[in-house]
Short mmCIF file of C-alpha atoms and ligand atoms in Angstrom, two decimals:
data_model
loop_
_atom_site.label_atom_id
_atom_site.label_comp_id
_atom_site.label_asym_id
_atom_site.label_seq_id
_atom_site.Cartn_x
_atom_site.Cartn_y
_atom_site.Cartn_z
CA MET A 4 5.51 -1.11 -17.12
CA ASN A 5 5.53 -2.66 -13.65
CA LEU A 6 8.73 -1.61 -11.95
CA ILE A 7 10.41 -2.27 -8.61
CA LEU A 8 12.72 0.36 -7.14
CA LEU A 9 15.17 -1.45 -4.93
CA ALA A 10 17.67 0.61 -2.96
CA ALA A 11 18.85 1.45 0.51
CA PRO A 12 17.03 4.00 2.68
CA GLY A 13 17.78 7.49 1.41
CA ALA A 14 19.27 6.33 -1.90
CA GLY A 15 16.66 8.30 -3.84
CA LYS A 16 13.81 5.83 -4.50
CA GLY A 17 11.09 8.37 -3.75
CA THR A 18 12.85 11.13 -5.69
CA GLN A 19 13.36 8.98 -8.80
CA ALA A 20 9.88 7.44 -8.51
CA GLU A 21 8.37 10.93 -8.63
CA LEU A 22 10.23 11.71 -11.89
CA LEU A 23 9.32 8.35 -13.45
CA CYS A 24 5.74 8.78 -12.41
CA GLU A 25 5.59 12.19 -14.18
CA LYS A 26 7.29 10.81 -17.29
CA PHE A 27 5.28 7.60 -17.69
CA GLY A 28 2.01 8.66 -16.08
CA ILE A 29 1.86 5.63 -13.80
CA PRO A 30 1.39 5.73 -10.01
CA THR A 31 4.01 5.15 -7.37
CA VAL A 32 3.10 2.62 -4.72
CA SER A 33 5.26 3.55 -1.73
CA THR A 34 4.77 1.27 1.26
CA GLY A 35 6.59 3.79 3.48
CA ALA A 36 4.24 6.62 2.40
CA MET A 37 1.17 4.39 2.92
CA LEU A 38 2.35 3.50 6.42
CA ARG A 39 3.09 7.16 7.29
CA LYS A 40 -0.41 8.12 6.11
CA ASN A 41 -1.87 5.45 8.40
CA ILE A 42 0.19 6.79 11.29
CA ALA A 43 -1.00 10.35 10.61
CA ASP A 44 -4.62 9.15 10.41
CA GLY A 45 -4.27 7.19 13.67
CA THR A 46 -5.48 3.89 12.16
CA GLN A 47 -4.91 0.47 13.78
CA LEU A 48 -2.33 -0.29 11.10
CA GLY A 49 -0.59 3.03 11.76
CA LYS A 50 -0.46 2.39 15.51
CA MET A 51 1.04 -1.05 14.93
CA ALA A 52 3.56 0.11 12.28
CA GLU A 53 4.82 3.20 14.10
CA LYS A 54 7.00 1.33 16.57
CA TYR A 55 8.73 -0.72 13.88
CA ILE A 56 9.36 2.36 11.73
CA ASN A 57 10.72 4.47 14.57
CA ASP A 58 13.00 1.58 15.61
CA GLY A 59 14.34 1.28 12.05
CA LYS A 60 12.89 -2.23 11.72
CA LEU A 61 10.62 -3.74 9.07
CA VAL A 62 6.87 -4.02 9.52
CA PRO A 63 5.82 -7.74 9.45
CA ASP A 64 5.64 -9.30 5.98
CA ASP A 65 2.00 -10.43 6.11
CA VAL A 66 0.79 -6.90 6.86
CA ILE A 67 2.84 -5.34 4.06
CA ILE A 68 1.98 -8.03 1.49
CA GLY A 69 -1.76 -7.50 2.11
CA LEU A 70 -1.36 -3.73 1.86
CA VAL A 71 0.47 -3.88 -1.48
CA GLN A 72 -1.83 -6.51 -2.99
CA SER A 73 -4.92 -4.44 -2.36
CA ARG A 74 -3.25 -1.23 -3.59
CA ILE A 75 -2.07 -2.69 -6.90
CA ALA A 76 -5.50 -4.19 -7.54
CA GLU A 77 -6.88 -0.62 -7.80
CA GLY A 78 -7.80 0.72 -11.24
CA ASP A 79 -5.03 3.33 -11.55
CA CYS A 80 -2.40 0.55 -11.45
CA LYS A 81 -3.77 -1.35 -14.43
CA ASN A 82 -1.42 0.32 -16.95
CA GLY A 83 1.62 -0.01 -14.74
CA PHE A 84 3.05 1.06 -11.39
CA ILE A 85 6.27 1.77 -9.61
CA LEU A 86 6.86 -0.14 -6.38
CA ASP A 87 8.94 2.07 -4.07
CA GLY A 88 10.12 0.16 -1.01
CA PHE A 89 8.50 -3.20 -1.76
CA PRO A 90 9.57 -6.00 -1.72
CA ARG A 91 12.06 -5.63 1.11
CA THR A 92 12.48 -9.27 2.16
CA ILE A 93 12.77 -12.54 0.25
CA ALA A 94 9.36 -13.55 1.69
CA GLN A 95 7.78 -10.40 0.19
CA ALA A 96 9.46 -11.07 -3.18
CA GLU A 97 8.23 -14.68 -3.14
CA ALA A 98 4.67 -13.53 -2.35
CA LEU A 99 4.81 -11.07 -5.27
CA SER A 100 6.17 -13.71 -7.60
CA ALA A 101 3.42 -16.17 -6.56
CA SER A 102 0.73 -13.57 -7.39
CA ASP A 103 -0.71 -12.74 -10.83
CA VAL A 104 1.35 -9.56 -11.04
CA LYS A 105 4.15 -9.58 -13.60
CA ILE A 106 7.16 -7.40 -12.82
CA ASP A 107 9.07 -6.14 -15.88
CA LYS A 108 12.20 -4.69 -14.31
CA VAL A 109 13.91 -4.17 -10.99
CA LEU A 110 16.07 -1.10 -10.63
CA ASN A 111 18.76 -0.85 -7.99
CA ILE A 112 20.07 2.65 -7.19
CA GLU A 113 23.50 2.31 -5.61
CA VAL A 114 24.65 4.89 -3.04
CA PRO A 115 27.30 4.31 -0.33
CA ASP A 116 26.18 4.45 3.30
CA GLU A 117 28.20 7.62 4.12
CA LYS A 118 26.38 9.54 1.44
CA ILE A 119 23.02 8.19 2.60
CA ILE A 120 23.67 9.43 6.14
CA GLU A 121 24.40 12.92 4.78
CA ARG A 122 21.28 12.89 2.59
CA LEU A 123 18.93 11.77 5.34
CA ALA A 124 20.34 14.37 7.72
CA GLY A 125 19.21 17.09 5.29
CA ARG A 126 15.90 15.65 4.12
CA LEU A 127 12.59 17.46 4.48
CA GLU A 128 9.21 15.99 3.57
CA CYS A 129 5.86 17.64 2.90
CA LYS A 130 3.37 16.77 5.66
CA SER A 131 0.48 16.88 3.18
CA CYS A 132 1.64 15.33 -0.11
CA GLY A 133 4.88 13.58 0.89
CA THR A 134 7.09 15.33 -1.70
CA THR A 135 10.71 15.10 -0.62
CA TYR A 136 13.25 17.93 -0.44
CA HIS A 137 16.83 18.33 0.69
CA LYS A 138 18.15 21.40 2.47
CA GLU A 139 21.06 21.67 -0.02
CA HIS A 140 20.45 19.32 -2.96
CA ARG A 141 16.77 20.06 -3.52
CA PRO A 142 15.68 23.08 -1.51
CA PRO A 143 12.05 24.24 -1.65
CA LYS A 144 11.41 27.59 -3.39
CA VAL A 145 9.89 29.02 -0.20
CA ASP A 146 11.52 28.05 3.08
CA GLY A 147 9.52 25.38 4.95
CA LYS A 148 6.78 25.14 2.28
CA CYS A 149 6.10 22.52 -0.38
CA ASP A 150 6.52 23.73 -4.01
CA ARG A 151 3.68 21.47 -5.11
CA CYS A 152 0.91 21.99 -2.58
CA GLY A 153 2.13 24.72 -0.20
CA GLY A 154 2.01 22.24 2.72
CA ASP A 155 4.40 22.49 5.68
CA LEU A 156 7.70 20.63 5.47
CA ARG A 157 8.89 18.45 8.35
CA VAL A 158 11.78 16.16 9.29
CA ARG A 159 10.71 12.50 9.21
CA ASP A 160 10.70 10.86 12.67
CA ASP A 161 12.83 7.97 11.39
CA ASP A 162 15.55 10.32 10.05
CA LYS A 163 17.14 10.70 13.50
CA PRO A 164 20.82 9.62 13.18
CA GLU A 165 20.44 6.57 15.48
CA THR A 166 17.35 5.37 13.57
CA VAL A 167 19.12 5.88 10.24
CA LYS A 168 21.96 3.65 11.48
CA GLN A 169 19.47 0.90 12.37
CA ARG A 170 17.61 1.31 9.04
CA LEU A 171 20.88 0.79 7.16
CA LYS A 172 21.60 -2.32 9.25
CA THR A 173 18.11 -3.66 8.49
CA TYR A 174 18.68 -2.93 4.79
CA HIS A 175 22.00 -4.79 4.64
CA THR A 176 20.68 -7.90 6.42
CA GLN A 177 17.12 -8.18 5.11
CA THR A 178 16.79 -6.28 1.82
CA LYS A 179 20.18 -6.41 0.11
CA PRO A 180 19.84 -10.18 -0.56
CA LEU A 181 17.12 -9.18 -3.07
CA VAL A 182 19.81 -7.72 -5.34
CA ASP A 183 21.16 -11.22 -6.05
CA TYR A 184 17.65 -12.68 -6.03
CA TYR A 185 16.61 -10.45 -8.95
CA LYS A 186 20.03 -10.61 -10.66
CA GLU A 187 19.68 -14.39 -10.91
CA LYS A 188 16.29 -13.91 -12.54
CA GLY A 189 17.82 -11.52 -15.12
CA MET A 190 15.50 -8.71 -14.03
CA LEU A 191 17.99 -6.39 -12.33
CA ARG A 192 19.21 -3.05 -13.75
CA VAL A 193 21.76 -1.05 -11.77
CA VAL A 194 22.52 2.69 -11.72
CA SER A 195 24.78 4.85 -9.61
CA GLY A 196 22.71 7.20 -7.48
CA GLN A 197 25.67 9.39 -6.59
CA GLU A 198 25.17 11.97 -9.32
CA LYS A 199 22.78 14.91 -9.20
CA ILE A 200 19.06 14.11 -9.15
CA GLU A 201 18.56 15.00 -12.85
CA ASP A 202 21.66 13.04 -13.96
CA THR A 203 20.56 10.03 -11.95
CA HIS A 204 17.17 10.31 -13.64
CA LYS A 205 18.85 10.16 -17.08
CA ALA A 206 20.86 7.10 -15.99
CA VAL A 207 17.65 5.48 -14.73
CA LEU A 208 15.91 6.06 -18.07
CA SER A 209 18.76 4.56 -20.05
CA ALA A 210 19.01 1.57 -17.67
CA LEU A 211 15.31 0.91 -18.18
CA GLU A 212 15.76 0.80 -21.97
CA LYS A 213 18.12 -2.17 -21.64
P1 LIG B 19 10.40 4.09 3.32
O1 LIG B 19 9.56 5.30 3.41
O2 LIG B 19 10.36 3.29 2.11
O3 LIG B 19 11.88 4.53 3.65
P2 LIG B 19 13.30 4.01 3.12
O4 LIG B 19 13.37 2.79 2.34
O5 LIG B 19 14.10 4.00 4.36
O6 LIG B 19 13.68 5.05 2.07
P3 LIG B 19 13.56 6.59 2.18
O7 LIG B 19 12.16 7.02 1.88
O8 LIG B 19 14.14 7.04 3.49
O9 LIG B 19 14.57 7.06 1.08
P4 LIG B 19 14.41 7.14 -0.50
O10 LIG B 19 15.23 6.06 -1.11
O11 LIG B 19 12.99 7.25 -0.90
O12 LIG B 19 15.18 8.49 -0.75
P5 LIG B 19 14.62 9.96 -1.10
O13 LIG B 19 14.21 10.02 -2.52
O14 LIG B 19 13.67 10.42 -0.06
O15 LIG B 19 10.08 3.15 4.56
C1 LIG B 19 10.03 3.67 5.86
C2 LIG B 19 9.82 2.53 6.85
O16 LIG B 19 8.53 1.90 6.60
C3 LIG B 19 10.82 1.38 6.81
O17 LIG B 19 11.97 1.66 7.57
C4 LIG B 19 10.00 0.24 7.41
O18 LIG B 19 9.91 0.34 8.80
C5 LIG B 19 8.61 0.49 6.81
N1 LIG B 19 8.43 -0.20 5.53
C6 LIG B 19 8.31 0.40 4.30
N2 LIG B 19 8.20 -0.55 3.34
C7 LIG B 19 8.26 -1.74 3.97
C8 LIG B 19 8.25 -3.07 3.50
N3 LIG B 19 8.15 -3.38 2.19
N4 LIG B 19 8.35 -4.08 4.42
C9 LIG B 19 8.45 -3.80 5.74
N5 LIG B 19 8.49 -2.55 6.25
C10 LIG B 19 8.40 -1.52 5.36
O19 LIG B 19 15.99 10.79 -0.98
C11 LIG B 19 16.62 10.98 0.29
C12 LIG B 19 17.16 12.42 0.39
O20 LIG B 19 18.21 12.59 -0.54
C13 LIG B 19 16.12 13.51 0.04
O21 LIG B 19 16.37 14.62 0.84
C14 LIG B 19 16.40 13.82 -1.44
O22 LIG B 19 16.04 15.16 -1.78
C15 LIG B 19 17.91 13.61 -1.51
N6 LIG B 19 18.37 13.09 -2.80
C16 LIG B 19 17.77 12.13 -3.56
N7 LIG B 19 18.49 11.88 -4.67
C17 LIG B 19 19.58 12.71 -4.59
C18 LIG B 19 20.71 12.91 -5.44
N8 LIG B 19 20.86 12.22 -6.58
N9 LIG B 19 21.63 13.83 -5.06
C19 LIG B 19 21.48 14.53 -3.90
N10 LIG B 19 20.44 14.38 -3.06
C20 LIG B 19 19.50 13.47 -3.39
MG1 LIG B 20 11.16 7.17 0.14
#
């Protein structure tokens, strides 16, 4: 199964992708995580992307399209993959549709902006493996440490309130049009992401059966 997770920042794409990845044994391709890794490694790409990310803007389409195309050509994606955070513009969706890759379903997780602001204010992320936590909704077992790898948890640089506001603006103008784009193609499945993580996961699984 080749799946797109389409949703606003903080709606739970990464959280649900992790559960789907465990269930189906297919990798998650997260453009945000790939960019953050490049920033941490100090690569040219990371240096270029950092400013866009910290301003709550999108990294240019050509860069992202190239990054995703080479990632999904890797062997571990041959039995399926979950795209988390791509495509995010009509141009990215058109590039994907013009490629050889066939997408089976597009899942939109709906969460209102007020709830997103609260979620991102409490998010923690593992510096080493990228696993996401929430101070209240998904606390780590040991304070400040990742349950999976024991790495240190940090607040993402783009989770500052003013950056979150800009990320939501960017989402509404540039990414939300993809909801209608995929609806018209009959590929869209929609779930409410307002329930608990496990309940949202169940709703996601049943939406994917349709
Ligand atoms: P990216 O990393 O993709 O960030 P995003 O889209 O803003 O989404 P987030 O990762 O912030 O949220 P999420 O939906 O994964 O939610 P999560 O599961 O963590 O991209 C970062 C940046 O990179 C972009 O702004 C852009 O600059 C650039 N970029 C990336 N892709 C690009 C592209 N294609 N084109 C151009 N630029 C690109 O959950 C959030 C919090 O809520 C967590 O704390 C979690 O524990 C909690 N939570 C999750 N679900 C629930 C629930 N059901 N109940 C309670 N709490 C919950
Ligand atoms: Mg994410």
